[in-house]
Amino acid sequence: MSELTLAQSLNGALATALESDERVVLLGEDIGRTGGVFRITDGLRDKYGEDRVFDTPVAESGIVGAAFGMAIAGMHPVAELQFLGFSYPAYDQIINHVARIRNRSNHRFTAPLVIRVPFGGGIGAAEHHSESTEAIYAHIPGLKVVVPSTPSDARGLLLAAIEDPDPVLFLEPIRLYRAVKEEVPDSYYTTEIGPLRVEREGEDITVVSWGAMMKEARAAAARLEESGVSVEVLDLRTLSPIDADGIVRSATKTGRVVVVHEAPRTAGMGAEVAAIVQERALYSLTAPVRRVTGWDTVFPLKRSEGHYLPTVDRIVQVAQETLEA
Amino acid sequence: MSELTLAQSLNGALATALESDERVVLLGEDIGRTGGVFRITDGLRDKYGEDRVFDTPVAESGIVGAAFGMAIAGMHPVAELQFLGFSYPAYDQIINHVARIRNRSNHRFTAPLVIRVPFGGGIGAAEHHSESTEAIYAHIPGLKVVVPSTPSDARGLLLAAIEDPDPVLFLEPIRLYRAVKEEVPDSYYTTEIGPLRVEREGEDITVVSWGAMMKEARAAAARLEESGVSVEVLDLRTLSPIDADGIVRSATKTGRVVVVHEAPRTAGMGAEVAAIVQERALYSLTAPVRRVTGWDTVFPLKRSEGHYLPTVDRIVQVAQETLEA
Amino acid sequence: MLTLISPDGTVGDRLPITLEEMRRLYSDMVEARTYDHKCMAMQRQGRLATYAPFEGQEAAQIGAAATLRPDDWVAATYRDAALMWRAGYPWSLLVAGRTGDERGGQAPDGVNVLPPSITVGGHMIHAVGLAWAEALRGSDRVALTSFGDGATSEGDFHEAMNFAAVFNTPTVFLCQNNGFAISYPRAEQTRSESIAMKAEGYGMPGVLVDGNDVAAVFEVVREAVTRARRGGGPTLIEAVTYRLGPHTTADDPNRYRDEDDAVEWREKDPLERVRLLLERAGGWTPEWQTDLETRAADVIEEAVAMAEALPQPTAEEMLLRMYEQPTSSIESQLREIGS
Amino acid sequence: MLTLISPDGTVGDRLPITLEEMRRLYSDMVEARTYDHKCMAMQRQGRLATYAPFEGQEAAQIGAAATLRPDDWVAATYRDAALMWRAGYPWSLLVAGRTGDERGGQAPDGVNVLPPSITVGGHMIHAVGLAWAEALRGSDRVALTSFGDGATSEGDFHEAMNFAAVFNTPTVFLCQNNGFAISYPRAEQTRSESIAMKAEGYGMPGVLVDGNDVAAVFEVVREAVTRARRGGGPTLIEAVTYRLGPHTTADDPNRYRDEDDAVEWREKDPLERVRLLLERAGGWTPEWQTDLETRAADVIEEAVAMAEALPQPTAEEMLLRMYEQPTSSIESQLREIGS
Ligand SMILES: Cc1ncc(C[n+]2csc(CCOP(=O)(O)OP(=O)(O)O)c2C)c(N)n1
Ligand SMILES: Cc1ncc(C[n+]2csc(CCOP(=O)(O)OP(=O)(O)O)c2C)c(N)n1
Ligand SMILES: [Mg+2]
Ligand SMILES: [Mg+2]
């Protein structure tokens, strides 16, 4: 066990994967010499060699396409894209090739690769550096989308993603990289892709979130508990496949659901959560599922970030409205 | 007035736009010499010249990026991408540039361009030729997403899209190109982007759809009426901005909603419709909003198309379950 | 541009292969053309979905594939049936794919040929990744990727070429420049004099070859394959050829090209020149030709029969084909279908 | 590679411009460097978001921009503040952008400079579309796009170059090869000997120039601009230079490069060589230098003050910036914010 940040835990998980499976290679922009813009691959090239950890030209489609070819040939590549806002040049490779090869070849060829991407805002970054467009990936059949929010989940989910026989998009919440520390086992363990994690049990209302917004979700829950409300907090952890049963279980119990995400509201993952809840727990609902989300705008620059990101206040307010409905 | 197919109506609208606004130019793969794979631009290069209608190299990002530059410089380009499955190489240009320039330049530069894309399945086409990934575009702030399903809407919406000061993704239902004929005015008219169209009024249940699935939605409604059910059918026509008020109005009236689309269910636009309805009309709902959609799979090849596409039977069955709920 | 066999069947001072090998290549081209004609006919009968014929491009495809080892990788396109077949992919699966059946994409075990890429340009980088993986684990397999002149305009072509050169991967890029991308002529596709010369911009050798000359194609591809196998890195080869038929069965070439061109190119037919050469060398008789054609027709008929005998695919298969283990969403949709 | 002014300030037989023009270029470079240093300082004080310094690249940027007409188009990057400014973009807006304010992207009316592209590679094709539009309506405006060595690996570079050549658009491609893409050295980015030579693969002229020599840059860009203006089509220019500072304020160059390199490149400083030249020609005095620096400092301080005086942007502005007319979704969210 070591007390680790999320960033350290990811670094450790990658080291473990490189150590335990020779099919694992890492590739991406600046991940070798500098250890990546967030230093998640720090030290790995020195330790595991230039034949395992590759700096690449600036070409996202190339990175994913090459990793895909390697995966078909039997390797387990872990590609890094620097920010989710720079993943779009690779969108075609992901949707038209990576996610489809098993289908297209009727299981003959498969693409066990992981695409790691830092995502989300809140650090006053430049344009395109704060995106959280998870919905456009969760909509792709054949791809799994995973989002850890704690150091120990990060390790378990990343090792599970690398082991997975199918491709996984692994989204890393930038704002949490160094925000929390937790005891993380040093052993090789995996956390199942799919099931959500009940972060906190409660009776009156369910707050559903993932990634960096878990911080606000937790804080809002704590605030609400102070005024005597019992809040159940769910960390989805996996957006595709989404844990519909887990969400419905909680919604049925509390009858009230608030879903929180950074992405714009329209056609975001909050819609899917709301759709599932009303589909399967309508008669348990005492209030509509409400969405506390980013607005339908481009993620703004530093000075307006506060206008955009869901705050603890907004979550608490919407939760209270939901409780009063 | 002329009796036109949807394809002919689009061709006429493009001719009208070229005729009435010299800022309009057309560009895309094979749209000049051959009039495009679906002949939507047939004859336009001969009539309006090689300086208005351009065949381009095979490069979707280049087509959209160049059209974007032209739009900033004051033209109103209409770009064609051959199929929605080939739009992904241009996704980065669309999300990171086209949809953002107004925001990024605080209104100084704008991109009044239209990206026309045939979409949807049902004609036994090759892989990638049957996509309906409208959700990944509707999620993009700054972009409008329009989908006509009738010849007269096609003309009015396309002219409105070309006039629009902001970028519009214009999705054309392949299966309907030549499936219906309708009287279409020859005059210059626009149909407002945004408001849905009530295709048929009813009291007992609302069926929401768009694009090619309108055909099945209509047929299902007709079938249900035979058994005495009064069905309201909504054609969304615009997916972004979505006409939430229009949807809620109908849902409030009928209390029962079925949404139908071809795309995979998870994180598709049906989720947004369901989310809106339960958010704003929960207490009017007598049954959950149900989604009749494609499965969470790649759109299959010809022999399995029937397994994938929502059928009239499936819609009727789900509507009946909703009515009995 | 390297030509070894002229359209009239005469050769210069050398041929890279024996007469017997040449007979094999000829026989392969006859079989491929038989397949192509059969598919065109089947499509007209409504038995196939859209079909993209390769008539006129047999030399480029057969000549290239003949240089490969059975365990090499191939990433090719919708128009590369001859190439894929010569690399080990059964005709029956190629036909099955064209009937609209995903099972057609399932190469037999041991055949390292990817299902044909329908997107233009996206698959070349896969051959870079495949080759890179082989090099990393010390095998001497190479990856060959085939694509058209139009595909060279896609950004992915650029990224693939650059990655291959930067990482020195054993990848052979085979561009079949058949004059058109659907209706768009090669002369407009790019202003560079040749496609082969684009290789220079990546620090990679580029070779221009007569794509209707099976011996010349064989020679230049073999050289590239050998170099790649020995760690010498990637090569770009431009095989200049012509698509004699339409782009696909949905296309009408009269809209964009002069049929005189096609007539001219028919005179450069890749099969006929080899036939003339073989005849002159005593390696061809009308009886052998009849024999070849009969055998080819039988082989293709059998393949068609196999493809058409595949049972109707089920909805369950469609859902189960998405992941190794069905996810919760697939499982719930399976239940929905079952009900 | 064309050099006109050597690092020691000596010139060959010709200079493309007068002494007075040279003084202007020098003065501009001093002002640009003042801005750069100021931004680095402000970032350390927490007054700016991440900043990407251009120190060492002033000659490439000022020399190129000086060739443009005020109505020409510019599509440049996060590192091109000097270029954008010389093309008419006010320092105050450049600073505003760096404080994290979208209003910094709003070029004044008449200034045809796009907001800096943060994505690598995506903006070059915009300069193709801009130039194409101008050519179509018969204006003689050109579009210049600036980008780095790393950007040439993106697929969009390829598509932009190809479209420019195919449609003969009046576009000037200026690659500032500053040796690195963050930590990735130019030698690995591509195996081609130069970036300039990539132009050939598109049938476009490619020119290699000493990017630290403002006169040489001016000359080759002027030639390209003139050709483009006269309908002669696009040009690719590679200006070889060096980023003396870190990639951005978040970067530590010691992780990937030898500081000796930077020392060596400091000796090729683009300002110093012009100062030496001017001094020798009687066009430079220490008093003038002090004057320039004082004036530059004042100008930049004023720009900073303007940027920092911009009122806190509102949430409403953020929503209203998405469309000309707010859509129904924007309107309902405005109401939500208001409540
Ligand atoms: C990404 C993408 N864009 C567009 C298409 C539509 N399309 C199919 S074939 C083709 C032309 C390709 O030309 P070329 O590469 O020369 O190959 P050929 O068909 O001549 O063999 C186009 C544009 C596609 N399949 N994929
Ligand atoms: C599409 C995209 N991918 C990755 C990045 C992250 N990134 C920012 S700058 C940079 C290096 C660019 O190098 P170069 O083009 O040489 O320009 P320089 O920074 O040296 O001026 C990278 C990879 C980005 N901004 N956009
Ligand atoms: Mg071709
Ligand atoms: Mg650089």
JSON list of C-alpha atoms in Angstrom, two decimals, chain A residues 213-317:
[
{"chain": "A", "resi": 213, "resn": "MET", "atom": "CA", "xyz": [-17.32, 16.45, -10.90]},
{"chain": "A", "resi": 214, "resn": "MET", "atom": "CA", "xyz": [-17.29, 13.76, -8.22]},
{"chain": "A", "resi": 215, "resn": "LYS", "atom": "CA", "xyz": [-15.53, 16.34, -6.10]},
{"chain": "A", "resi": 216, "resn": "GLU", "atom": "CA", "xyz": [-18.45, 18.74, -6.32]},
{"chain": "A", "resi": 217, "resn": "ALA", "atom": "CA", "xyz": [-20.93, 15.88, -6.01]},
{"chain": "A", "resi": 218, "resn": "ARG", "atom": "CA", "xyz": [-19.32, 14.77, -2.76]},
{"chain": "A", "resi": 219, "resn": "ALA", "atom": "CA", "xyz": [-19.14, 18.29, -1.40]},
{"chain": "A", "resi": 220, "resn": "ALA", "atom": "CA", "xyz": [-22.78, 18.91, -2.27]},
{"chain": "A", "resi": 221, "resn": "ALA", "atom": "CA", "xyz": [-23.76, 15.68, -0.56]},
{"chain": "A", "resi": 222, "resn": "ALA", "atom": "CA", "xyz": [-21.86, 16.69, 2.54]},
{"chain": "A", "resi": 223, "resn": "ARG", "atom": "CA", "xyz": [-23.55, 20.08, 2.53]},
{"chain": "A", "resi": 224, "resn": "LEU", "atom": "CA", "xyz": [-26.99, 18.51, 2.10]},
{"chain": "A", "resi": 225, "resn": "GLU", "atom": "CA", "xyz": [-26.38, 16.03, 4.90]},
{"chain": "A", "resi": 226, "resn": "GLU", "atom": "CA", "xyz": [-25.73, 18.98, 7.18]},
{"chain": "A", "resi": 227, "resn": "SER", "atom": "CA", "xyz": [-29.32, 20.03, 6.61]},
{"chain": "A", "resi": 228, "resn": "GLY", "atom": "CA", "xyz": [-30.48, 16.50, 7.34]},
{"chain": "A", "resi": 229, "resn": "VAL", "atom": "CA", "xyz": [-30.81, 15.14, 3.83]},
{"chain": "A", "resi": 230, "resn": "SER", "atom": "CA", "xyz": [-29.52, 11.63, 3.23]},
{"chain": "A", "resi": 231, "resn": "VAL", "atom": "CA", "xyz": [-27.74, 11.58, -0.10]},
{"chain": "A", "resi": 232, "resn": "GLU", "atom": "CA", "xyz": [-26.66, 8.60, -2.16]},
{"chain": "A", "resi": 233, "resn": "VAL", "atom": "CA", "xyz": [-23.70, 9.45, -4.38]},
{"chain": "A", "resi": 234, "resn": "LEU", "atom": "CA", "xyz": [-22.92, 7.28, -7.38]},
{"chain": "A", "resi": 235, "resn": "ASP", "atom": "CA", "xyz": [-19.64, 7.37, -9.26]},
{"chain": "A", "resi": 236, "resn": "LEU", "atom": "CA", "xyz": [-20.43, 5.83, -12.63]},
{"chain": "A", "resi": 237, "resn": "ARG", "atom": "CA", "xyz": [-16.76, 5.01, -13.35]},
{"chain": "A", "resi": 238, "resn": "THR", "atom": "CA", "xyz": [-17.80, 3.43, -16.65]},
{"chain": "A", "resi": 239, "resn": "LEU", "atom": "CA", "xyz": [-19.87, 5.41, -19.13]},
{"chain": "A", "resi": 240, "resn": "SER", "atom": "CA", "xyz": [-20.04, 2.65, -21.69]},
{"chain": "A", "resi": 241, "resn": "PRO", "atom": "CA", "xyz": [-21.36, 0.14, -20.90]},
{"chain": "A", "resi": 242, "resn": "ILE", "atom": "CA", "xyz": [-23.34, 2.23, -18.46]},
{"chain": "A", "resi": 243, "resn": "ASP", "atom": "CA", "xyz": [-24.49, 0.51, -15.27]},
{"chain": "A", "resi": 244, "resn": "ALA", "atom": "CA", "xyz": [-28.21, 0.92, -15.83]},
{"chain": "A", "resi": 245, "resn": "ASP", "atom": "CA", "xyz": [-29.12, -1.59, -13.13]},
{"chain": "A", "resi": 246, "resn": "GLY", "atom": "CA", "xyz": [-27.02, 0.23, -10.56]},
{"chain": "A", "resi": 247, "resn": "ILE", "atom": "CA", "xyz": [-28.55, 3.58, -11.41]},
{"chain": "A", "resi": 248, "resn": "VAL", "atom": "CA", "xyz": [-32.08, 2.20, -11.38]},
{"chain": "A", "resi": 249, "resn": "ARG", "atom": "CA", "xyz": [-31.50, 0.46, -8.06]},
{"chain": "A", "resi": 250, "resn": "SER", "atom": "CA", "xyz": [-30.58, 3.73, -6.42]},
{"chain": "A", "resi": 251, "resn": "ALA", "atom": "CA", "xyz": [-33.28, 5.75, -8.18]},
{"chain": "A", "resi": 252, "resn": "THR", "atom": "CA", "xyz": [-35.90, 3.27, -7.10]},
{"chain": "A", "resi": 253, "resn": "LYS", "atom": "CA", "xyz": [-34.76, 3.61, -3.53]},
{"chain": "A", "resi": 254, "resn": "THR", "atom": "CA", "xyz": [-34.53, 7.40, -3.33]},
{"chain": "A", "resi": 255, "resn": "GLY", "atom": "CA", "xyz": [-37.08, 8.45, -5.96]},
{"chain": "A", "resi": 256, "resn": "ARG", "atom": "CA", "xyz": [-35.05, 11.55, -6.70]},
{"chain": "A", "resi": 257, "resn": "VAL", "atom": "CA", "xyz": [-32.06, 11.87, -8.98]},
{"chain": "A", "resi": 258, "resn": "VAL", "atom": "CA", "xyz": [-29.69, 14.66, -9.93]},
{"chain": "A", "resi": 259, "resn": "VAL", "atom": "CA", "xyz": [-27.04, 14.00, -12.52]},
{"chain": "A", "resi": 260, "resn": "VAL", "atom": "CA", "xyz": [-23.97, 16.20, -12.70]},
{"chain": "A", "resi": 261, "resn": "HIS", "atom": "CA", "xyz": [-21.50, 16.62, -15.53]},
{"chain": "A", "resi": 262, "resn": "GLU", "atom": "CA", "xyz": [-19.23, 19.23, -17.05]},
{"chain": "A", "resi": 263, "resn": "ALA", "atom": "CA", "xyz": [-20.14, 18.67, -20.68]},
{"chain": "A", "resi": 264, "resn": "PRO", "atom": "CA", "xyz": [-22.81, 20.75, -22.39]},
{"chain": "A", "resi": 265, "resn": "ARG", "atom": "CA", "xyz": [-26.27, 19.55, -21.50]},
{"chain": "A", "resi": 266, "resn": "THR", "atom": "CA", "xyz": [-27.79, 18.82, -24.88]},
{"chain": "A", "resi": 267, "resn": "ALA", "atom": "CA", "xyz": [-27.16, 15.22, -25.87]},
{"chain": "A", "resi": 268, "resn": "GLY", "atom": "CA", "xyz": [-24.72, 14.81, -22.98]},
{"chain": "A", "resi": 269, "resn": "MET", "atom": "CA", "xyz": [-24.50, 11.68, -20.83]},
{"chain": "A", "resi": 270, "resn": "GLY", "atom": "CA", "xyz": [-26.91, 13.22, -18.34]},
{"chain": "A", "resi": 271, "resn": "ALA", "atom": "CA", "xyz": [-29.64, 12.66, -20.90]},
{"chain": "A", "resi": 272, "resn": "GLU", "atom": "CA", "xyz": [-28.84, 8.96, -20.99]},
{"chain": "A", "resi": 273, "resn": "VAL", "atom": "CA", "xyz": [-28.98, 8.74, -17.20]},
{"chain": "A", "resi": 274, "resn": "ALA", "atom": "CA", "xyz": [-32.31, 10.55, -17.14]},
{"chain": "A", "resi": 275, "resn": "ALA", "atom": "CA", "xyz": [-33.67, 8.41, -19.95]},
{"chain": "A", "resi": 276, "resn": "ILE", "atom": "CA", "xyz": [-32.71, 5.20, -18.15]},
{"chain": "A", "resi": 277, "resn": "VAL", "atom": "CA", "xyz": [-34.15, 6.31, -14.84]},
{"chain": "A", "resi": 278, "resn": "GLN", "atom": "CA", "xyz": [-37.52, 7.34, -16.24]},
{"chain": "A", "resi": 279, "resn": "GLU", "atom": "CA", "xyz": [-37.64, 4.23, -18.44]},
{"chain": "A", "resi": 280, "resn": "ARG", "atom": "CA", "xyz": [-37.17, 1.81, -15.59]},
{"chain": "A", "resi": 281, "resn": "ALA", "atom": "CA", "xyz": [-38.09, 3.69, -12.42]},
{"chain": "A", "resi": 282, "resn": "LEU", "atom": "CA", "xyz": [-40.76, 6.14, -13.51]},
{"chain": "A", "resi": 283, "resn": "TYR", "atom": "CA", "xyz": [-43.25, 5.07, -10.92]},
{"chain": "A", "resi": 284, "resn": "SER", "atom": "CA", "xyz": [-40.72, 5.43, -8.14]},
{"chain": "A", "resi": 285, "resn": "LEU", "atom": "CA", "xyz": [-39.84, 8.98, -9.14]},
{"chain": "A", "resi": 286, "resn": "THR", "atom": "CA", "xyz": [-41.22, 11.73, -6.98]},
{"chain": "A", "resi": 287, "resn": "ALA", "atom": "CA", "xyz": [-39.53, 14.42, -9.03]},
{"chain": "A", "resi": 288, "resn": "PRO", "atom": "CA", "xyz": [-37.98, 14.75, -12.44]},
{"chain": "A", "resi": 289, "resn": "VAL", "atom": "CA", "xyz": [-34.37, 13.74, -12.91]},
{"chain": "A", "resi": 290, "resn": "ARG", "atom": "CA", "xyz": [-32.55, 17.05, -13.08]},
{"chain": "A", "resi": 291, "resn": "ARG", "atom": "CA", "xyz": [-29.34, 17.74, -14.93]},
{"chain": "A", "resi": 292, "resn": "VAL", "atom": "CA", "xyz": [-26.68, 20.04, -13.48]},
{"chain": "A", "resi": 293, "resn": "THR", "atom": "CA", "xyz": [-24.27, 20.46, -16.34]},
{"chain": "A", "resi": 294, "resn": "GLY", "atom": "CA", "xyz": [-22.11, 22.77, -18.35]},
{"chain": "A", "resi": 295, "resn": "TRP", "atom": "CA", "xyz": [-24.09, 25.12, -20.57]},
{"chain": "A", "resi": 296, "resn": "ASP", "atom": "CA", "xyz": [-24.57, 24.58, -24.29]},
{"chain": "A", "resi": 297, "resn": "THR", "atom": "CA", "xyz": [-21.45, 26.62, -25.00]},
{"chain": "A", "resi": 298, "resn": "VAL", "atom": "CA", "xyz": [-17.84, 26.10, -25.80]},
{"chain": "A", "resi": 299, "resn": "PHE", "atom": "CA", "xyz": [-15.89, 25.53, -22.60]},
{"chain": "A", "resi": 300, "resn": "PRO", "atom": "CA", "xyz": [-14.77, 29.08, -21.83]},
{"chain": "A", "resi": 301, "resn": "LEU", "atom": "CA", "xyz": [-11.35, 30.50, -21.12]},
{"chain": "A", "resi": 302, "resn": "LYS", "atom": "CA", "xyz": [-9.98, 31.10, -17.64]},
{"chain": "A", "resi": 303, "resn": "ARG", "atom": "CA", "xyz": [-11.88, 34.24, -16.74]},
{"chain": "A", "resi": 304, "resn": "SER", "atom": "CA", "xyz": [-15.28, 32.66, -17.45]},
{"chain": "A", "resi": 305, "resn": "GLU", "atom": "CA", "xyz": [-14.59, 29.18, -16.18]},
{"chain": "A", "resi": 306, "resn": "GLY", "atom": "CA", "xyz": [-16.53, 29.89, -13.02]},
{"chain": "A", "resi": 307, "resn": "HIS", "atom": "CA", "xyz": [-19.58, 30.76, -15.10]},
{"chain": "A", "resi": 308, "resn": "TYR", "atom": "CA", "xyz": [-19.47, 27.44, -16.83]},
{"chain": "A", "resi": 309, "resn": "LEU", "atom": "CA", "xyz": [-18.56, 24.69, -14.42]},
{"chain": "A", "resi": 310, "resn": "PRO", "atom": "CA", "xyz": [-21.27, 23.23, -12.21]},
{"chain": "A", "resi": 311, "resn": "THR", "atom": "CA", "xyz": [-20.65, 24.37, -8.65]},
{"chain": "A", "resi": 312, "resn": "VAL", "atom": "CA", "xyz": [-21.48, 22.86, -5.31]},
{"chain": "A", "resi": 313, "resn": "ASP", "atom": "CA", "xyz": [-24.03, 25.65, -4.93]},
{"chain": "A", "resi": 314, "resn": "ARG", "atom": "CA", "xyz": [-25.81, 24.78, -8.13]},
{"chain": "A", "resi": 315, "resn": "ILE", "atom": "CA", "xyz": [-25.92, 21.10, -7.25]},
{"chain": "A", "resi": 316, "resn": "VAL", "atom": "CA", "xyz": [-27.26, 21.81, -3.80]},
{"chain": "A", "resi": 317, "resn": "GLN", "atom": "CA", "xyz": [-29.86, 24.19, -5.16]}
]
